[in-house]
Short mmCIF file of C-alpha atoms and ligand atoms in Angstrom, two decimals:
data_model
loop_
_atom_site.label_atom_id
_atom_site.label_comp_id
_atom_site.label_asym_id
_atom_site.label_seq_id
_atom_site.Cartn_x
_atom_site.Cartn_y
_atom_site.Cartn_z
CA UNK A 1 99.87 119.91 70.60
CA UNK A 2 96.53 120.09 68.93
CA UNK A 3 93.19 117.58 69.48
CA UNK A 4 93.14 115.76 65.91
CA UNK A 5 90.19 113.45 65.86
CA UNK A 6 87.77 112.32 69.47
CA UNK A 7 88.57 108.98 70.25
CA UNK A 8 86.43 108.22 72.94
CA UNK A 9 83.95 109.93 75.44
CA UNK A 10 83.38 108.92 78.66
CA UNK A 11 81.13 109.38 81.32
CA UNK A 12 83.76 112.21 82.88
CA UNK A 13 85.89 112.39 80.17
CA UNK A 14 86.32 113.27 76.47
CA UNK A 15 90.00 111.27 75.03
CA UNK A 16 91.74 112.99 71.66
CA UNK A 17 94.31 111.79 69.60
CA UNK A 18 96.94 114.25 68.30
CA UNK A 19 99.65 114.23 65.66
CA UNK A 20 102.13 111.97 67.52
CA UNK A 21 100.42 108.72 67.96
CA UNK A 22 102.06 108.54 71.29
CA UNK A 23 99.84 111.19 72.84
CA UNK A 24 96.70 111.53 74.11
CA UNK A 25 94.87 114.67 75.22
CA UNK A 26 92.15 114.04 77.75
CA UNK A 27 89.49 116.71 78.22
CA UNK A 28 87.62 117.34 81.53
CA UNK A 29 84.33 117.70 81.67
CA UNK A 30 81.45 118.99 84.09
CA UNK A 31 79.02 115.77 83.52
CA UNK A 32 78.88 113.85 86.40
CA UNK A 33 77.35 110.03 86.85
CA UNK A 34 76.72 107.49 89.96
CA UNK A 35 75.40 104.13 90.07
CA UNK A 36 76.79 103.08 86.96
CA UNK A 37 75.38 106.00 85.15
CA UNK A 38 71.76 105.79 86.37
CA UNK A 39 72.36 109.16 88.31
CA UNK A 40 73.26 112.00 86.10
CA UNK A 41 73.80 115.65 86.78
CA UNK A 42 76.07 118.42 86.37
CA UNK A 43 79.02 119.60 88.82
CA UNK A 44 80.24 122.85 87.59
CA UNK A 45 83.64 123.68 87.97
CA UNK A 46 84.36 119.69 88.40
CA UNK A 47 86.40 119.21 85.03
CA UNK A 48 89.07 122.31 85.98
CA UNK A 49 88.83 120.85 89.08
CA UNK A 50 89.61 116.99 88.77
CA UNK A 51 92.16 118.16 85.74
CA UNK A 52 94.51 120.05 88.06
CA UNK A 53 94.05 118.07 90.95
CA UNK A 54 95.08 114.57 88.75
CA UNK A 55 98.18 116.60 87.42
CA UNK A 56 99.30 117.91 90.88
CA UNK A 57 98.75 113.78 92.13
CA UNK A 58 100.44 112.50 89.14
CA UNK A 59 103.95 114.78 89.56
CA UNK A 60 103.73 113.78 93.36
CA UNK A 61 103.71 109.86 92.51
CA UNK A 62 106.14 109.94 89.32
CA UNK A 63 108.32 111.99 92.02
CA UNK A 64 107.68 108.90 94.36
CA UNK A 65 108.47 106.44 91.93
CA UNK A 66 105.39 105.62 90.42
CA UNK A 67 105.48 106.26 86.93
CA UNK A 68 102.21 107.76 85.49
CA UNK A 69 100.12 108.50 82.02
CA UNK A 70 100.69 112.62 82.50
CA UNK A 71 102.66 114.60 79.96
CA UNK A 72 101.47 118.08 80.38
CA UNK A 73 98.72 120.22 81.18
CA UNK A 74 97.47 122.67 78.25
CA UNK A 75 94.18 124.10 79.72
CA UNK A 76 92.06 124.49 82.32
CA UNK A 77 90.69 121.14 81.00
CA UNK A 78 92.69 119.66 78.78
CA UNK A 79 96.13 117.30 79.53
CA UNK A 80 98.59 115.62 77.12
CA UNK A 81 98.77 112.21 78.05
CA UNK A 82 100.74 109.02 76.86
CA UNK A 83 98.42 106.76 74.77
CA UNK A 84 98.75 103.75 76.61
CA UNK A 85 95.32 100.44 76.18
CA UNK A 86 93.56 100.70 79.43
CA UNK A 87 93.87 97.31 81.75
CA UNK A 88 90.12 96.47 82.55
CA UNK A 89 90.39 96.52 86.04
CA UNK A 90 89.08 98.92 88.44
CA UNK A 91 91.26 98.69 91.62
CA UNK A 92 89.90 99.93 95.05
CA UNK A 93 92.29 100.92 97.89
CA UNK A 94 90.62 101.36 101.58
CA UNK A 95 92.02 102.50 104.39
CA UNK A 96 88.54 102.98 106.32
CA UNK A 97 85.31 101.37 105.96
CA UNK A 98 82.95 103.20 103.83
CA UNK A 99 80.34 102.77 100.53
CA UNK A 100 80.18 99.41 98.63
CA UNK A 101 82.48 97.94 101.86
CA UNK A 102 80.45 98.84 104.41
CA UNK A 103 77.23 97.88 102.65
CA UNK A 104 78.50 94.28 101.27
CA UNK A 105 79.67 93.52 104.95
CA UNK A 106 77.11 95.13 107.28
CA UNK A 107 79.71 97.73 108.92
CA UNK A 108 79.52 101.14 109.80
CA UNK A 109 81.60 103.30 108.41
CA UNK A 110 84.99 105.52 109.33
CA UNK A 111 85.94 102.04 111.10
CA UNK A 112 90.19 102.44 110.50
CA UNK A 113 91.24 99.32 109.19
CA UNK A 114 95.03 98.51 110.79
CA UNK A 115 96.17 98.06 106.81
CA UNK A 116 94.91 98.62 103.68
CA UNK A 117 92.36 96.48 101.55
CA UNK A 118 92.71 96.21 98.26
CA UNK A 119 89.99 95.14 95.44
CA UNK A 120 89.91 94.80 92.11
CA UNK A 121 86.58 95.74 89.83
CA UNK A 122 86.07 94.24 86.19
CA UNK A 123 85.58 97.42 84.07
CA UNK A 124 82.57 96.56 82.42
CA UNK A 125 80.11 99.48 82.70
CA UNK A 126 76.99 96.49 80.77
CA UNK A 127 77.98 94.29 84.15
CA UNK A 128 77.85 96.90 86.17
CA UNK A 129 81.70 96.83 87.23
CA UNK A 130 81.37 93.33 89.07
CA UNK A 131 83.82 92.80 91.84
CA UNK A 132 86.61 89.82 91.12
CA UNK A 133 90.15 88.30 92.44
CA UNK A 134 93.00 87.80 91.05
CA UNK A 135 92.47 84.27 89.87
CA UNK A 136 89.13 85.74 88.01
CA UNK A 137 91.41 88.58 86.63
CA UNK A 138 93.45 85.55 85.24
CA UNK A 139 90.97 83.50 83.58
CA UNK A 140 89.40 86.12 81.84
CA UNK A 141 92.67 87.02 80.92
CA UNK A 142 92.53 90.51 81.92
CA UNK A 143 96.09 91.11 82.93
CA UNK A 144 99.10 88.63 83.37
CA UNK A 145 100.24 87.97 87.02
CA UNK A 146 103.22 89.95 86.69
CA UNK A 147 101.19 92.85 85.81
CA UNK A 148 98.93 91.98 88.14
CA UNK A 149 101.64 92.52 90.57
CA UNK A 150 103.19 95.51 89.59
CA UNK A 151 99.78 97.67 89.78
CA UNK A 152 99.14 96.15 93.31
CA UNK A 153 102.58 97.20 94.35
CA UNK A 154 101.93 100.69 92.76
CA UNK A 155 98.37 101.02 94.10
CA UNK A 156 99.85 100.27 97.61
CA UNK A 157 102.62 103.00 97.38
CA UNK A 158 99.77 105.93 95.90
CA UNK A 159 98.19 105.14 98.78
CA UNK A 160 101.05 105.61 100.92
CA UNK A 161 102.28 108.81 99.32
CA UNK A 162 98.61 110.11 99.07
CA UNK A 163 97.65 109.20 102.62
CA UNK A 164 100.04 111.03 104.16
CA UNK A 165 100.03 114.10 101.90
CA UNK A 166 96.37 114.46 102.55
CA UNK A 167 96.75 114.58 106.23
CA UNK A 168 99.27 117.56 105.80
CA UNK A 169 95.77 119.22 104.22
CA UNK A 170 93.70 118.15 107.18
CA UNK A 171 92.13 115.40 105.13
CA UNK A 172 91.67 112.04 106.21
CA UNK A 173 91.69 109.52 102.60
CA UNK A 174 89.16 106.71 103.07
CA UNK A 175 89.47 105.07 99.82
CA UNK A 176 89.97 105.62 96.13
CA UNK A 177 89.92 104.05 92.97
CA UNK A 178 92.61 103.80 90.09
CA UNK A 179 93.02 103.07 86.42
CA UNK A 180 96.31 101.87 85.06
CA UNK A 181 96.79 100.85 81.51
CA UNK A 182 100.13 99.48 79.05
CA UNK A 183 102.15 101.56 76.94
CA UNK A 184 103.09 100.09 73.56
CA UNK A 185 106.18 98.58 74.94
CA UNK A 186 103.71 96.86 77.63
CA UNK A 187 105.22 99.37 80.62
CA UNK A 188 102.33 99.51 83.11
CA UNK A 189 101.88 103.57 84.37
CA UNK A 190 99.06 104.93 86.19
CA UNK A 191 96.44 106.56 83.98
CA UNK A 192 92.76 108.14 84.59
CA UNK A 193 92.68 110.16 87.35
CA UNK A 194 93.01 111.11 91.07
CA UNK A 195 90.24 113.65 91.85
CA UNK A 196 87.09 113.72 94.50
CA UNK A 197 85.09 111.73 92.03
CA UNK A 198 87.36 108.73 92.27
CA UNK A 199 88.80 109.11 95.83
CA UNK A 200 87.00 109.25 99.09
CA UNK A 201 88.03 112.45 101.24
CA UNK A 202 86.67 113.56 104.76
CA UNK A 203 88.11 116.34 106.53
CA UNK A 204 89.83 115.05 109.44
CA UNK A 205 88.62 117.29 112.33
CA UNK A 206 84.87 117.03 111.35
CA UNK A 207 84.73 113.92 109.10
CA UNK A 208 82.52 116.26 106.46
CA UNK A 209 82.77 114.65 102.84
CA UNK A 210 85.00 116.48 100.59
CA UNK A 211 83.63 114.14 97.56
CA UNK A 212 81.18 113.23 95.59
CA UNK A 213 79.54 111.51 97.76
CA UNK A 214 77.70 114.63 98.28
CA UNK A 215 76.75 114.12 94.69
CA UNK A 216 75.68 110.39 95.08
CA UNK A 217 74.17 111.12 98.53
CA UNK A 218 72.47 114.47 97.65
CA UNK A 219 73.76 115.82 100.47
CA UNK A 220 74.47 119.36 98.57
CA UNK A 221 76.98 121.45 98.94
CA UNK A 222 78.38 119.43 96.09
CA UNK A 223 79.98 122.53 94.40
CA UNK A 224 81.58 124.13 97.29
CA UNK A 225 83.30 120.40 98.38
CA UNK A 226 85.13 120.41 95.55
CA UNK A 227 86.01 124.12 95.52
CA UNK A 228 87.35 123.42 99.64
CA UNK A 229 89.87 120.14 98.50
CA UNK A 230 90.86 121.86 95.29
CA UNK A 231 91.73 125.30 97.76
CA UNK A 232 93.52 122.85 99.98
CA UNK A 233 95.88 121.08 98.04
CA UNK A 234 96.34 124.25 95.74
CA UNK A 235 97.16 126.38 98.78
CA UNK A 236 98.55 123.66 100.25
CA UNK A 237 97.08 123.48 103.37
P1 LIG B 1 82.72 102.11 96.63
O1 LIG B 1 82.76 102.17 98.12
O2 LIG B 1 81.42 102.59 96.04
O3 LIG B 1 83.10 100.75 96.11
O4 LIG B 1 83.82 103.12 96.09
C1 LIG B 1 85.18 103.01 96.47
C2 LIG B 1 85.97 104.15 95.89
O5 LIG B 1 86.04 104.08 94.48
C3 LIG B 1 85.39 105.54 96.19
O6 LIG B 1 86.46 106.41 96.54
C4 LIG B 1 84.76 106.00 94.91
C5 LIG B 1 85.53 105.26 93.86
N1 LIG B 1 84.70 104.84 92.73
C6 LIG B 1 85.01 105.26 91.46
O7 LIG B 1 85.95 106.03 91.26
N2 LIG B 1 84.22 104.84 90.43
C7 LIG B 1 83.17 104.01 90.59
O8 LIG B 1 82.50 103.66 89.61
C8 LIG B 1 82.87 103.56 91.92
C9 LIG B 1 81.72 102.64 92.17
C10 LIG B 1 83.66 104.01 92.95
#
């Protein structure tokens, strides 16, 4: 399957269309952003990176019953991919206080929470991503309730199958953020991706930051965090 024409670049992201008008082949690449794009820099490595490591998560969840975006990978940075119209909604799993949580409600964080939060984000990179419910979600007539339902149902179960697969790697998931979007029959499937730049991971004898947080903190070592979850869940262990 060949790239035909660039439909859209993103901050992490380049999106092709291809001869079938089905497909979609998403390109990886190094660029990396925070605070709605006011930080910018370069992670090298990241796109091979975050291409495999959404492709492994993917075949995990569709084997879990969650069905996903992912065709095929082709490259090192490139995947076929099922065109589907992205649902506007960022939505933000937690399983342990940290970031925007911790700051909006004065906590520390790495408190456990005894079950998962869930929060949804309108994807509006001009608004800055501002948080909303689902009665918000609603008005503006983002998604319909039923669909509203089915991607927290499916958000709740990648968290479940991810959770405890990370822990077999010694990694402790704090939180993470996913994308789902509507085929053209209207079937929701989980699209985007499921790498350190969208997912919180700490390692969970030491609590170091697998992430990029180490990007958005400048804590360095930015490279080399990637490199260690990437070993782990390619070695798995
Ligand atoms: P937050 O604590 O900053 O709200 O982030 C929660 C999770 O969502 C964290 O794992 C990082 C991820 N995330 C994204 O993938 N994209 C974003 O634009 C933001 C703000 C967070």
């Amino acid at each position: 399957m060949e790239k035909t024409k660039q439909l859209y670049e993103g901050k992490a992201k380049k999106v092709y269309a291809t001869d079938n008008e089905d497909l979609c082949i998403v390109s990886y690449k190094d660029d990396a952003t925070a605070f709605n794009g006011l930080k910018k820099g370069t992670i090298v490595g990241k796109g091979v990176v975050n291409n495999r490591m959404t492709n492994m998560m993917m075949q995990l969840l569709e084997k879990n019953g969650v069905p996903t975006h992912f065709v095929e990978e082709l490259s090192e940075r490139d995947t076929l991919v099922k065109k589907v119209s992205i649902v506007p909604l960022e939505v933000i799993i937690r399983n342990v206080s940290a970031g925007s949580f911790a700051k909006r409600y004065g906590v520390e964080e790495g408190i456990p929470f005894d079950r998962p939060t869930i929060e949804f984000s309108y994807k509006n990179d001009e608004l800055g991503d501002p948080l909303l419910n689902t009665y918000h979600a609603l008005a503006l007539k983002l998604a319909t309730k039923e669909e509203i339902e089915t991607i927290e149902a499916y958000a709740f179960k990648v968290n479940e199958v991810l959770k405890a697969y990370f822990l077999t790697l010694g990694v402790k998931l704090i939180d993470f953020k996913l994308e789902f979007g509507r085929l053209k029959d209207g079937t929701i499937v989980l699209a985007d991706e499921i790498s350190p730049d969208t997912c919180r991971f700490w390692d969970a004898k030491t609590n170091e930051k697998l992430d990029k947080d180490r990007f958005r903190r400048d804590l360095g070592g930015v490279e080399d965090a990637y490199k260690e979850i990437f070993k782990r869940v390619t070695q798995g262990k």
